[in-house]
Coordinates of C-alpha atoms and ligand atoms in Angstrom, one line a residue:
X1282 CA 115.3 192.4 -25.0
X1283 CA 111.5 191.6 -25.3
X1284 CA 110.6 195.0 -24.9
X1285 CA 112.9 196.4 -27.6
X1286 CA 111.6 194.8 -30.9
X1287 CA 109.6 197.7 -32.5
X1288 CA 106.7 197.3 -34.6
X1289 CA 106.9 197.4 -38.4
X1290 CA 106.6 200.8 -39.5
X1291 CA 103.1 201.5 -40.9
X1292 CA 103.7 201.7 -44.6
X1293 CA 101.4 203.4 -47.6
X1294 CA 100.9 200.4 -49.7
X1295 CA 100.8 196.8 -49.0
X1296 CA 104.2 195.6 -50.6
X1297 CA 106.0 198.0 -48.4
X1298 CA 104.1 197.0 -45.7
X1299 CA 104.8 193.5 -45.9
X1300 CA 108.6 193.9 -46.9
X1301 CA 109.0 195.5 -43.7
X1302 CA 107.6 192.9 -42.0
X1303 CA 110.5 190.6 -43.4
X1304 CA 113.8 189.7 -42.3
X1305 CA 115.7 187.1 -45.0
X1306 CA 119.0 185.7 -44.0
X1307 CA 121.3 183.0 -43.9
X1308 CA 123.7 181.4 -41.5
X1309 CA 127.5 181.1 -42.4
X1310 CA 129.7 178.8 -40.6
X1311 CA 132.6 176.4 -40.6
X1312 CA 131.2 172.6 -41.0
X1313 CA 130.3 171.4 -37.3
X1314 CA 129.6 174.4 -36.0
X1315 CA 126.1 174.0 -35.4
X1316 CA 124.0 175.2 -38.5
X1317 CA 121.8 172.6 -38.8
X1318 CA 121.1 172.6 -35.0
X1319 CA 120.5 176.2 -35.0
X1320 CA 118.1 176.4 -37.9
X1321 CA 116.2 173.6 -35.9
X1322 CA 116.3 175.7 -32.9
X1323 CA 115.3 178.7 -34.6
X1324 CA 112.4 176.9 -36.7
X1325 CA 111.2 175.4 -33.2
X1326 CA 111.4 178.9 -31.7
X1327 CA 109.0 180.6 -34.5
X1328 CA 106.8 177.8 -34.1
X1329 CA 107.4 176.3 -37.7
X1330 CA 107.6 173.0 -36.5
X1331 CA 106.6 171.4 -33.2
X1332 CA 109.8 170.0 -32.1
X1333 CA 113.7 169.9 -33.3
X1334 CA 114.7 167.3 -35.7
X1335 CA 112.5 168.1 -38.6
X1336 CA 114.1 170.3 -40.8
X1337 CA 117.3 168.6 -42.0
X1338 CA 117.5 165.1 -40.7
X1339 CA 121.1 164.3 -41.7
X1340 CA 120.5 160.4 -42.1
X1341 CA 117.2 158.4 -42.4
X1342 CA 115.4 160.9 -44.3
X1343 CA 113.2 158.8 -46.7
X1344 CA 111.4 160.1 -49.7
X1345 CA 111.3 160.8 -53.5
X1346 CA 115.3 162.0 -53.9
X1347 CA 117.6 161.7 -56.6
X1348 CA 120.7 159.6 -56.7
X1349 CA 123.3 162.3 -56.7
X1350 CA 121.5 163.5 -53.6
X1351 CA 121.6 160.0 -51.9
X1352 CA 125.1 160.4 -52.7
X1353 CA 125.8 163.6 -50.9
X1354 CA 123.7 162.0 -48.1
X1355 CA 125.9 159.1 -47.9
X1356 CA 129.0 161.5 -47.0
X1357 CA 126.7 163.2 -44.3
X1358 CA 126.3 166.5 -46.3
X1359 CA 123.6 167.9 -48.0
X1360 CA 124.2 170.2 -51.0
X1361 CA 120.5 170.7 -51.4
X1362 CA 119.5 174.6 -50.5
X1363 CA 116.2 175.2 -49.2
X1364 CA 114.5 178.1 -47.6
X1365 CA 112.5 178.0 -44.2
X1366 CA 110.0 180.6 -43.5
X1367 CA 108.4 181.3 -40.5
X1368 CA 106.7 183.8 -38.3
X1369 CA 107.8 185.5 -35.2
X1370 CA 106.1 188.3 -33.3
X1371 CA 104.2 189.8 -36.5
X1372 CA 107.2 189.4 -38.4
X1373 CA 108.0 186.8 -41.3
X1374 CA 111.5 185.1 -41.0
X1375 CA 113.1 183.9 -44.4
X1376 CA 116.2 181.5 -43.5
X1377 CA 117.8 180.1 -46.8
X1378 CA 119.8 177.3 -46.4
X1379 CA 123.3 176.7 -47.3
X1380 CA 125.5 173.8 -47.9
X1381 CA 127.3 172.3 -45.2
X1382 CA 130.6 171.3 -47.1
X1383 CA 133.3 173.5 -47.9
X1384 CA 133.4 172.3 -52.0
X1385 CA 129.8 173.4 -52.4
X1386 CA 130.8 177.1 -51.0
X1387 CA 130.3 178.5 -54.4
X1388 CA 126.3 177.5 -53.5
X1389 CA 126.8 179.5 -50.3
X1390 CA 128.2 182.6 -52.2
X1391 CA 125.0 182.6 -54.3
X1392 CA 122.6 182.3 -51.4
X1393 CA 124.4 185.2 -49.5
X1394 CA 123.3 187.2 -53.0
X1395 CA 119.9 186.9 -51.9
X1396 CA 119.8 187.6 -48.4
X1397 CA 119.6 191.1 -46.6
X1398 CA 121.9 190.0 -43.4
X1399 CA 124.1 187.1 -42.5
X1400 CA 124.4 185.3 -38.9
X1401 CA 128.0 184.0 -38.5
X1402 CA 128.2 181.2 -36.4
X1403 CA 131.3 180.4 -34.4
X1404 CA 132.3 177.4 -32.2
X1405 CA 133.1 178.8 -28.6
X1406 CA 136.3 176.3 -28.6
X1407 CA 137.5 176.7 -32.2
X1408 CA 137.2 180.6 -32.9
X1409 CA 137.4 182.0 -36.4
X1410 CA 137.8 178.9 -38.4
X1411 CA 138.8 178.9 -42.1
X1412 CA 135.3 178.6 -44.2
X1413 CA 134.0 181.1 -41.8
X1414 CA 136.7 183.3 -42.9
X1415 CA 136.4 182.6 -46.4
X1416 CA 132.5 183.2 -46.3
X1417 CA 132.4 186.4 -44.1
X1418 CA 134.9 188.0 -47.1
X1419 CA 131.8 187.5 -49.3
X1420 CA 129.8 189.1 -46.9
X1421 CA 132.3 191.8 -46.8
X1422 CA 132.4 192.2 -50.5
X1423 CA 128.5 192.3 -50.4
X1424 CA 128.4 194.8 -47.8
X1425 CA 126.3 192.4 -45.7
X1426 CA 125.5 193.2 -42.0
X1427 CA 126.8 190.4 -40.2
X1428 CA 125.4 189.3 -36.7
X1429 CA 127.7 187.2 -34.5
X1430 CA 126.7 184.3 -32.6
X1431 CA 129.2 182.2 -30.5
X1432 CA 127.9 178.6 -30.3
X1433 CA 128.4 175.6 -27.9
X1434 CA 128.8 178.1 -24.6
X1435 CA 127.9 174.8 -23.0
X1436 CA 130.9 173.0 -23.8
X1437 CA 134.3 174.2 -22.3
X1438 CA 136.1 177.0 -25.1
X1439 CA 137.8 180.0 -25.1
X1440 CA 137.4 182.9 -22.9
X1441 CA 134.9 185.2 -24.2
X1442 CA 137.0 188.1 -24.2
X1443 CA 139.8 186.8 -26.2
X1444 CA 137.3 185.7 -28.8
X1445 CA 136.5 189.3 -29.4
X1446 CA 139.9 189.9 -29.8
X1447 CA 140.0 187.3 -32.8
X1448 CA 136.9 188.3 -34.1
X1449 CA 138.0 192.0 -34.4
X1450 CA 141.7 191.1 -35.9
X1451 CA 140.4 188.5 -38.1
X1452 CA 137.3 190.2 -39.8
X1453 CA 138.3 194.0 -38.9
X1454 CA 134.6 194.3 -37.5
X1455 CA 134.3 195.8 -33.9
X1456 CA 132.2 193.3 -32.0
X1457 CA 129.4 194.9 -29.9
X1458 CA 127.9 192.1 -27.7
X1459 CA 124.6 192.3 -26.9
X1460 CA 124.8 189.6 -24.5
X1461 CA 127.4 188.8 -22.7
X1462 CA 127.8 185.0 -20.8
X1463 CA 127.3 184.2 -17.1
X1464 CA 129.6 181.6 -16.5
X1465 CA 132.4 180.5 -18.5
X1466 CA 132.5 178.4 -21.7
X1467 CA 131.3 175.0 -20.3
X1468 CA 129.1 176.4 -17.4
X1469 CA 126.7 178.2 -19.1
X1470 CA 123.8 179.8 -16.7
X1471 CA 122.4 182.5 -18.7
X1472 CA 123.6 186.2 -20.3
X1473 CA 123.8 189.4 -19.1
X1474 CA 121.5 191.6 -21.2
X1475 CA 123.7 194.6 -22.2
X1476 CA 120.6 196.8 -22.9
X1477 CA 118.8 196.4 -19.6
X1478 CA 121.6 195.1 -17.4
X1479 CA 119.4 191.8 -16.6
X1480 CA 120.3 188.5 -16.0
X1481 CA 118.6 186.3 -18.7
X1482 CA 118.7 182.9 -16.5
X1483 CA 118.4 179.6 -19.0
X1484 CA 117.2 176.2 -17.7
X1485 CA 118.0 172.8 -19.7
X1486 CA 115.2 171.2 -21.1
X1487 CA 115.9 167.1 -21.7
X1488 CA 117.4 166.6 -25.4
X1489 CA 117.0 170.7 -26.0
X1490 CA 114.0 169.3 -27.6
X1491 CA 111.4 171.9 -26.6
X1492 CA 112.0 175.9 -26.1
X1493 CA 114.3 176.1 -23.0
X1494 CA 112.7 178.1 -20.3
X1495 CA 114.2 181.5 -19.5
X1496 CA 113.8 184.1 -16.5
X1497 CA 114.9 187.4 -16.1
X1498 CA 116.3 188.6 -13.4
X1499 CA 117.5 192.1 -12.1
X1500 CA 121.1 192.8 -11.3
X1501 CA 120.5 192.4 -7.6
X1502 CA 119.1 188.9 -7.5
X1503 CA 121.4 188.0 -9.9
X1504 CA 124.3 188.7 -7.8
X1505 CA 122.7 186.8 -5.2
X1506 CA 122.4 183.9 -7.0
X1507 CA 125.0 183.6 -8.8
X1508 CA 127.6 185.4 -6.6
X1509 CA 131.4 186.0 -8.5
X1510 CA 130.3 184.0 -11.8
X1511 CA 128.0 187.1 -12.0
X1512 CA 130.3 190.0 -10.9
X1513 CA 133.0 188.4 -13.6
X1514 CA 130.4 189.2 -16.2
X1515 CA 129.5 192.6 -15.1
X1516 CA 133.5 193.2 -14.8
X1517 CA 134.1 192.2 -18.3
X1518 CA 130.9 194.0 -19.5
X1519 CA 132.3 197.1 -18.0
X1520 CA 135.5 196.4 -19.9
X1521 CA 133.6 196.6 -23.1
X1522 CA 131.9 199.6 -22.0
X1523 CA 135.1 201.3 -21.5
X1524 CA 136.7 200.0 -25.0
X1525 CA 133.5 201.2 -26.9
X1526 CA 132.3 198.1 -28.1
X1527 CA 128.9 199.3 -27.8
X1528 CA 126.3 198.3 -30.5
X1529 CA 125.5 201.1 -33.4
X1530 CA 123.1 200.4 -36.0
X1531 CA 125.2 202.6 -38.4
X1532 CA 128.3 200.8 -38.1
X1533 CA 126.6 197.5 -38.2
X1534 CA 124.7 198.6 -41.5
X1535 CA 127.5 199.7 -43.1
X1536 CA 129.5 195.8 -41.9
X1537 CA 132.1 197.8 -39.9
X1538 CA 130.9 196.4 -36.1
X1539 CA 129.0 193.2 -35.6
X1540 CA 126.4 192.7 -32.7
X1541 CA 127.6 189.3 -30.9
X1542 CA 125.5 187.0 -28.9
X1543 CA 126.3 183.6 -27.1
X1544 CA 124.0 180.4 -27.6
X1545 CA 124.0 177.0 -27.3
X1546 CA 122.1 175.7 -30.2
X1547 CA 121.9 172.1 -28.9
X1548 CA 120.1 173.5 -25.6
X1549 CA 118.2 175.8 -27.3
X1550 CA 119.9 178.7 -25.3
X1551 CA 120.2 182.1 -26.7
X1552 CA 118.2 181.6 -29.8
X1553 CA 115.3 183.8 -28.6
X1554 CA 117.9 186.6 -28.5
X1555 CA 118.8 185.9 -32.2
X1556 CA 115.3 186.4 -33.3
X1557 CA 114.5 189.2 -31.3
X1558 CA 118.2 190.9 -32.5
X1559 CA 117.1 190.1 -36.1
X1560 CA 113.8 191.8 -35.7
X1561 CA 114.8 194.7 -34.1
X1562 CA 118.2 195.4 -35.8
X1563 CA 118.7 193.5 -39.2
X1564 CA 117.5 195.3 -42.3
X1565 CA 114.1 194.6 -44.0
X1566 CA 114.3 193.8 -47.7
X1567 CA 114.9 197.2 -49.4
X1568 CA 115.5 198.7 -52.9
X1569 CA 117.8 196.8 -54.9
X1570 CA 120.3 198.2 -57.7
X1571 CA 119.5 197.3 -60.8
X1572 CA 122.6 196.7 -63.5
X1573 CA 121.7 200.0 -65.2
X1574 CA 122.8 201.5 -61.7
X1575 CA 118.7 202.7 -60.9
X1576 CA 117.6 201.5 -57.9
X1577 CA 114.4 199.0 -57.9
X1578 CA 112.0 199.7 -54.8
X1579 CA 110.3 197.0 -53.0
X1580 CA 107.1 198.7 -53.9
X1581 CA 107.7 198.8 -57.5
X1582 CA 106.0 196.0 -59.6
X1583 CA 107.2 192.2 -59.3
X1584 CA 111.2 191.5 -59.8
X1585 CA 113.2 188.8 -58.9
X1586 CA 116.7 187.0 -59.1
X1587 CA 117.1 183.3 -59.7
X1588 CA 119.9 182.5 -57.3
X1589 CA 119.9 178.7 -57.2
X1590 CA 118.8 176.2 -59.7
X1591 CA 118.7 172.5 -58.6
X1592 CA 117.7 169.3 -60.6
X1593 CA 116.0 166.2 -60.2
X1594 CA 114.7 167.0 -57.0
X1595 CA 111.8 164.8 -57.4
X1596 CA 112.8 161.9 -59.6
X1597 CA 109.2 161.1 -60.3
X1598 CA 109.3 164.5 -62.4
X1599 CA 113.0 165.2 -63.5
X1600 CA 112.3 168.5 -62.9
X1601 CA 114.2 171.4 -62.5
X1602 CA 113.7 173.9 -59.9
X1603 CA 115.0 177.6 -59.9
X1604 CA 114.8 179.2 -56.6
X1605 CA 114.0 183.2 -56.7
X1606 CA 114.6 185.8 -54.3
X1607 CA 111.6 188.2 -54.9
X1608 CA 113.2 191.5 -54.8
X1609 CA 109.9 194.2 -55.5
X1610 CA 106.6 193.8 -55.8
X1611 CA 103.6 191.1 -55.1
X1612 CA 104.3 188.0 -56.5
X1613 CA 101.1 185.9 -57.5
X1614 CA 100.9 182.2 -58.6
X1615 CA 100.1 182.3 -62.5
X1616 CA 101.4 185.9 -63.0
X1617 CA 103.1 186.4 -66.1
X1618 CA 107.0 187.4 -66.0
X1619 CA 109.4 188.1 -68.3
X1620 CA 113.0 186.5 -68.1
X1621 CA 115.5 189.8 -68.8
X1622 CA 118.1 187.8 -70.0
X1623 CA 115.7 186.5 -73.1
X1624 CA 112.9 188.6 -73.1
X1625 CA 111.0 185.5 -73.3
X1626 CA 107.8 185.1 -70.9
X1627 CA 107.8 182.3 -68.0
X1628 CA 104.7 180.6 -66.7
X1629 CA 104.7 180.9 -62.9
X1630 CA 101.7 178.4 -62.7
X1631 CA 103.9 175.9 -60.9
X1632 CA 105.2 178.3 -58.3
X1633 CA 106.2 176.3 -54.9
X1634 CA 107.1 177.9 -51.9
X1635 CA 110.0 175.9 -50.4
X1636 CA 109.9 174.3 -46.8
X1637 CA 112.6 172.1 -45.6
X1638 CA 112.3 169.1 -48.0
X1639 CA 108.7 169.7 -48.2
X1640 CA 107.2 171.5 -50.8
X1641 CA 103.8 173.3 -51.2
X1642 CA 102.1 175.2 -53.8
X1643 CA 103.1 179.2 -53.3
X1644 CA 99.9 181.3 -54.1
X1645 CA 101.8 184.9 -53.2
X1646 CA 105.2 186.0 -52.1
X1647 CA 106.4 189.1 -51.0
X1648 CA 110.0 191.0 -51.0
X1649 CA 112.5 189.0 -49.4
X1650 CA 110.8 185.7 -50.0
X1651 CA 111.6 182.7 -51.9
X1652 CA 109.9 181.2 -54.4
X1653 CA 110.4 177.5 -56.3
X1654 CA 109.5 177.7 -60.0
X1655 CA 109.6 174.5 -61.4
X1656 CA 109.4 173.2 -65.0
X1657 CA 112.6 176.2 -64.9
X1658 CA 114.7 174.5 -67.9
X1659 CA 115.1 178.2 -69.3
X1660 CA 116.5 180.0 -66.0
X1661 CA 120.1 180.3 -65.4
X1662 CA 121.6 181.3 -62.2
X1663 CA 121.3 185.1 -62.0
X1664 CA 118.6 185.7 -64.4
X1665 CA 116.3 188.3 -63.3
X1666 CA 112.5 187.9 -63.6
X1667 CA 110.2 191.0 -63.6
X1668 CA 106.4 192.0 -64.6
X1669 CA 105.3 195.0 -66.0
X1670 CA 108.5 197.3 -66.0
X1671 CA 111.7 195.7 -66.9
X1672 CA 114.6 195.5 -64.8
X1673 CA 118.0 193.3 -64.8
X1674 CA 119.8 193.3 -61.8
X1675 CA 123.3 192.7 -62.0
X1676 CA 124.9 189.0 -62.7
X1677 CA 125.8 187.1 -59.4
X1678 CA 129.5 187.2 -59.5
X1679 CA 131.2 183.9 -60.5
X1680 CA 133.6 183.2 -57.8
X1681 CA 137.4 182.2 -58.4
X1682 CA 137.7 178.6 -59.0
X1683 CA 141.0 176.8 -58.2
X1684 CA 140.6 173.2 -59.6
X1685 CA 140.3 172.6 -62.8
X1686 CA 139.8 169.7 -64.8
X1687 CA 139.2 168.5 -68.8
X1688 CA 136.2 166.7 -69.3
X1689 CA 135.9 164.1 -72.4
X1690 CA 133.0 161.7 -73.3
X1691 CA 133.7 158.4 -72.1
X1692 CA 131.6 157.0 -75.5
X1693 CA 132.2 159.5 -78.6
X1694 CA 129.1 158.2 -79.8
X1695 CA 127.3 159.8 -77.1
X1696 CA 128.5 163.3 -77.8
X1697 CA 124.9 164.9 -78.4
X1698 CA 124.2 163.9 -74.8
X1699 CA 127.7 164.9 -73.5
X1700 CA 127.1 168.6 -74.8
X1701 CA 123.8 168.5 -73.4
X1702 CA 124.9 167.7 -70.3
X1703 CA 127.4 170.1 -69.9
X1704 CA 125.8 173.0 -70.6
X1705 CA 122.9 171.9 -68.5
X1706 CA 125.5 171.7 -65.5
X1707 CA 127.1 175.0 -66.4
X1708 CA 123.3 177.0 -66.3
X1709 CA 122.9 175.4 -62.9
X1710 CA 126.1 176.5 -61.8
X1711 CA 127.1 172.7 -60.9
X1712 CA 130.6 173.9 -62.4
X1713 CA 131.8 176.3 -64.8
X1714 CA 132.2 174.8 -68.2
X1715 CA 135.1 176.7 -70.2
X1716 CA 136.2 176.3 -73.6
X1717 CA 139.7 175.9 -74.5
X1718 CA 141.1 177.1 -78.2
X1719 CA 143.7 174.3 -77.3
X1720 CA 141.8 171.5 -76.6
X1721 CA 138.4 172.2 -79.0
X1722 CA 134.4 171.5 -78.1
X1723 CA 134.9 168.1 -77.4
X1724 CA 137.2 168.5 -74.3
X1725 CA 135.7 171.5 -72.3
X1726 CA 137.6 172.3 -69.2
X1727 CA 135.5 172.3 -65.7
X1728 CA 136.5 174.7 -63.1
X1729 CA 135.2 174.6 -59.8
X1730 CA 135.7 176.1 -56.3
X1731 CA 136.0 172.6 -54.8
X1732 CA 136.6 169.3 -56.0
X1733 CA 133.5 167.5 -54.9
X1734 CA 131.9 169.7 -57.7
X1735 CA 133.4 167.2 -59.9
X1736 CA 132.3 164.1 -57.9
X1737 CA 128.3 165.6 -58.6
X1738 CA 129.4 166.1 -62.4
X1739 CA 130.7 162.7 -62.8
X1740 CA 127.6 161.1 -61.1
X1741 CA 124.8 163.3 -63.0
X1742 CA 126.6 162.9 -66.7
X1743 CA 126.5 158.9 -66.2
X1744 CA 123.2 158.9 -64.4
X1745 CA 121.1 161.7 -65.9
X1746 CA 122.6 162.6 -69.1
X1747 CA 123.7 158.7 -70.1
X1748 CA 127.2 160.4 -71.1
X1749 CA 129.8 159.0 -68.8
X1750 CA 132.8 161.2 -68.7
X1751 CA 136.3 161.0 -68.0
X1752 CA 137.8 163.6 -66.0
X1753 CA 141.5 164.4 -66.2
X1754 CA 143.1 167.1 -63.9
X1755 CA 144.8 170.0 -64.7
X1756 CA 147.6 171.6 -62.8
X1757 CA 146.2 174.9 -62.5
X1758 CA 144.9 176.9 -59.4
X1759 CA 144.5 180.6 -59.9
X1760 CA 142.3 182.2 -62.3
X1761 CA 142.5 185.8 -63.6
X1762 CA 139.9 187.6 -65.7
X1763 CA 141.6 188.9 -68.8
X1764 CA 140.7 190.7 -72.0
X1765 CA 140.7 189.3 -75.5
X1766 CA 143.6 191.5 -76.9
X1767 CA 145.8 190.0 -74.3
X1768 CA 144.9 186.3 -74.8
X1769 CA 147.7 185.9 -77.4
X1770 CA 150.5 186.8 -75.4
X1771 CA 149.2 184.9 -72.6
X1772 CA 148.9 181.7 -74.1
X1773 CA 152.2 181.4 -75.3
X1774 CA 153.5 181.5 -71.4
X1775 CA 154.6 178.5 -69.8
X1776 CA 152.1 177.2 -67.2
X1777 CA 149.5 179.3 -68.4
X1778 CA 146.1 178.7 -70.2
X1779 CA 143.3 180.8 -71.7
X1780 CA 139.8 179.6 -71.4
X1781 CA 136.8 181.1 -72.2
X1782 CA 133.3 181.6 -70.5
X1783 CA 129.8 181.1 -72.3
X1784 CA 129.8 184.8 -72.0
X1785 CA 132.9 185.2 -74.0
X1786 CA 134.9 186.3 -71.1
X1787 CA 138.5 185.0 -71.4
X1788 CA 140.0 183.5 -68.0
X1789 CA 143.8 182.7 -67.6
X1790 CA 144.7 179.9 -65.4
X1791 CA 147.6 179.6 -64.2
X1792 CA 149.7 176.7 -62.0
X1793 CA 150.1 178.6 -58.8
X1794 CA 150.8 182.5 -57.7
X1795 CA 154.2 182.2 -58.1
X1796 CA 153.8 181.8 -62.0
X1797 CA 151.0 184.6 -61.9
X1798 CA 153.5 187.1 -60.4
X1799 CA 156.5 186.3 -63.1
X1800 CA 153.8 186.8 -65.7
X1801 CA 153.0 190.1 -64.3
X1802 CA 156.6 191.2 -63.7
X1803 CA 157.5 190.5 -67.2
X1804 CA 154.5 191.7 -68.9
X1805 CA 153.1 194.6 -66.8
X1806 CA 150.7 195.9 -69.0
X1807 CA 148.3 192.5 -69.4
X1808 CA 145.1 192.6 -68.0
X1809 CA 144.6 190.1 -65.4
X1810 CA 142.0 191.2 -62.8
X1811 CA 141.2 189.0 -59.7
X1812 CA 137.6 187.4 -59.7
X1813 CA 134.9 188.8 -57.1
X1814 CA 135.6 187.5 -53.5
X1815 CA 138.8 185.9 -54.1
X1816 CA 140.9 185.6 -51.0
X1817 CA 144.3 185.5 -52.8
X1818 CA 143.0 189.1 -54.5
Ligands
LIG6 P1 126.9 171.9 -39.1 O1 127.8 170.8 -39.7 O2 127.4 173.1 -38.8 O3 125.3 172.2 -39.5 O4 126.5 171.4 -37.2 P2 125.4 170.5 -36.7 O5 124.1 171.1 -36.3 O6 125.4 169.3 -37.1 O7 126.3 170.2 -35.5 C1 127.8 169.4 -35.4 C2 127.5 168.8 -33.7 O8 127.9 169.9 -33.0 C3 126.6 168.0 -33.7 O9 126.9 167.0 -33.1 C4 125.5 168.9 -32.8 O10 124.9 167.7 -31.8 C5 126.7 169.6 -31.8 N1 126.4 170.9 -31.3 C6 125.7 172.0 -32.3 N2 125.3 173.0 -31.1 C7 125.9 172.9 -30.3 C8 125.8 173.2 -29.0 O11 125.3 174.4 -28.9 N3 126.6 172.4 -27.9 C9 127.0 171.4 -28.2 N4 127.8 171.0 -27.0 N5 127.1 170.6 -29.3 C10 126.5 171.4 -30.2

């Protein structure tokens, strides 16, 4: 595949040229499919680090971290997302990390708003799992192209053709393998490169800690060496050819087909191929549509969107960091930018580029890059920052919460701190904080995609805002967007309540889907819109 990566198109201006060199993507997968392992392997191949194991150690990482991150670590999960950047074959690859635990999938949704492509990592034995499907739906909703990697081929698993059927039936995308495994799952010898017909033979290294050597052999030599195993791969590839499972850039870009690769992240097999496909086929950053419908070309003056806000990354400074995806223009540290929501200017003196757990000053960034801004207390998830020419990007959709609790300050004399904490956690997107007419301002309702988000609230309210909370579960599980004129009718229904978002949108929440259907049946004129990327929609 080496020969297939085109040189970036020569472009007229430096910004467009820098954008063309960039690939910004995230990995979506079910926990344990190997996302951390693949991230390390990619970084290793990209030369970002000398040896695997440095990107995201799941345990034993020391340093200045906040209590709540320690709490997450103790549970073997990481909720701190960062971006990993490395150069590879004259391109710049930005891999945006996503949290591993399903309860924090809302963070993953936001990261998907900041990438141009997703890599869907599938465990060869388990196939399409729940969380993979949920995140795939978000990609489909956003129209993101998806590259599929079948991982753990070194271990016994399903048959490759059966996996292709499963991907097609579950996602609706036509899988178009670019490589095909030589050897069944558990006996991974190498891959057949469908574009050249060659055999790429892998060799193991101790522990997979270094780049795995690979040789490229022609079909004749492969047949001599591998015998039946090679012939099986050739026959299966002929079946794929006959069924039209052939890579097509247009259907890939439209999300109708997905190139597939086979890999073993832990052995570093198939990682080069993934990088080559990213460079050759994944989209570079391109014009982004603004809320008014106009597209902002990458060559326009600087603009970017906040996709994540994180507090307490550094306990010594009690800082709050906003992660901004650069959408257009050239970002230079210290430049004056404006927050389009507030109209106020924001200092970028403390811009930092984020690499794993290390942070170093970013002097400049280009479309597709991620910049971390400290002292970001005025920035909210979804905010647009710009220089010179004003622009506002559409808000990042808030996803359908499925868990609801009512919150109260344990100590009423700490109500001020309680309110401050709630506002902060809402603007960071830790949970959605909703107002209930029935319950009053003292008792907001918190809405989450996963219940562990509430643990973060409890912990941070106590340790960071010194206002311990009592959370009582509410028996709702379905939310729909409604309009103010329908609120009265809805609020009168049994097992239904109307809650208000900070932006003034009313949400109707129902005990379950049956209750929702019953209300819809009895009152067909009510506006009850599903929230974005709601699977039950
Ligand atoms: P994550 O939860 O998706 O980040 O998954 P990890 O990267 O932590 O991997 C989960 C487990 O699967 C770990 O024990 C890994 O060593 C193992 N693993 C990851 N990739 C492979 C692979 O390609 N082959 C095998 N056999 N194990 C793998």
